[in-house]
Coordinates of C-alpha atoms in Angstrom, one line a residue:
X1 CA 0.0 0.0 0.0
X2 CA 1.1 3.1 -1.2
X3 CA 1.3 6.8 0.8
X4 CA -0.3 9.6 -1.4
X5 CA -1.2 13.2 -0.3
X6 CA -4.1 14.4 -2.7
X7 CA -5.8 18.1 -2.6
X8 CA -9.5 17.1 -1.8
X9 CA -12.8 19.3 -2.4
X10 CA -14.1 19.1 1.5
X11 CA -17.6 19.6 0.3
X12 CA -17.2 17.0 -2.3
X13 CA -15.5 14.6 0.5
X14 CA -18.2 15.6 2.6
X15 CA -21.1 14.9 0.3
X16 CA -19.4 11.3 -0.5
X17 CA -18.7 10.2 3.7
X18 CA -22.4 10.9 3.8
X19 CA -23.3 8.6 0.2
X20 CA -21.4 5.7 1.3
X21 CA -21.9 6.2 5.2
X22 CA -18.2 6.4 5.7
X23 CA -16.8 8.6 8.8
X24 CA -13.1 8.8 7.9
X25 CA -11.2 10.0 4.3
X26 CA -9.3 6.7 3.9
X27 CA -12.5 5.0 4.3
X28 CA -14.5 7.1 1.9
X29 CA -11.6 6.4 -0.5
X30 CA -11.6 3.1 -0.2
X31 CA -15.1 2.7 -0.3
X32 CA -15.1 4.8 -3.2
X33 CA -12.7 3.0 -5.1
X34 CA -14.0 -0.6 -4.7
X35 CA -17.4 1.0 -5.6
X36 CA -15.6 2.0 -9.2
X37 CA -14.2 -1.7 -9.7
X38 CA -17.7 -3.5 -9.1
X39 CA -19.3 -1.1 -11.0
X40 CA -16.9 -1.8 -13.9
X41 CA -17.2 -5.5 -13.2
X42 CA -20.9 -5.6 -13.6
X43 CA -20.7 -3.1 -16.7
X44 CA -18.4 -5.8 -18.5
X45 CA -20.7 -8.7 -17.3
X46 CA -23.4 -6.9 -18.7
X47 CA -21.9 -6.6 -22.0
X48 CA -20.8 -10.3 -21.6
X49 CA -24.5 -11.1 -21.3
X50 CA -26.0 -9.1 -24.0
X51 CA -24.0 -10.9 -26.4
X52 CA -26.1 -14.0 -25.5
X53 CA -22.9 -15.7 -23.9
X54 CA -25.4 -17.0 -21.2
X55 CA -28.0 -18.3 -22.9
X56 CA -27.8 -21.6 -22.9
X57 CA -28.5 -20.9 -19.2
X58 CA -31.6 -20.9 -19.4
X59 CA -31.8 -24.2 -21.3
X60 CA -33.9 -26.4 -18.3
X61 CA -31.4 -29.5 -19.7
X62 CA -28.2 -27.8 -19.3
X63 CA -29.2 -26.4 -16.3
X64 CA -30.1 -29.7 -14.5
X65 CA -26.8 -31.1 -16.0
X66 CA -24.9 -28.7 -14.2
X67 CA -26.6 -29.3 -10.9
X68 CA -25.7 -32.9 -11.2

């Protein structure tokens, strides 16, 4: 883990601890950041998705064959 010293917008910081429910800046950063990786994680399972990659998913026959 890295040390970084950052200019940050209080209001802005402010306005985010209360969003997220976080007290502290390293927590609202935190927060904040993993927040930005899911989000880009579900974006790109999304796309994965629309391209019909799952479908077969909903096949009842592939779908008992993977429970067995």
């Amino acid at each position: 883990m890295s040390k970084t010293t950052v200019d940050i917008n209080t209001d802005q910081m402010e306005r985010a601890q209360a969003i997220l429910g976080t007290s502290t800046i390293k927590e609202t950063i935190d927060v904040a950041i993993r927040r930005v990786i899911a989000e880009e994680a579900r974006e790109q399972f999304i796309d994965l998705a629309s391209t019909g990659y799952f479908a077969e998913l909903a096949d009842p026959e592939v779908r008992r064959k993977l429970r067995s």
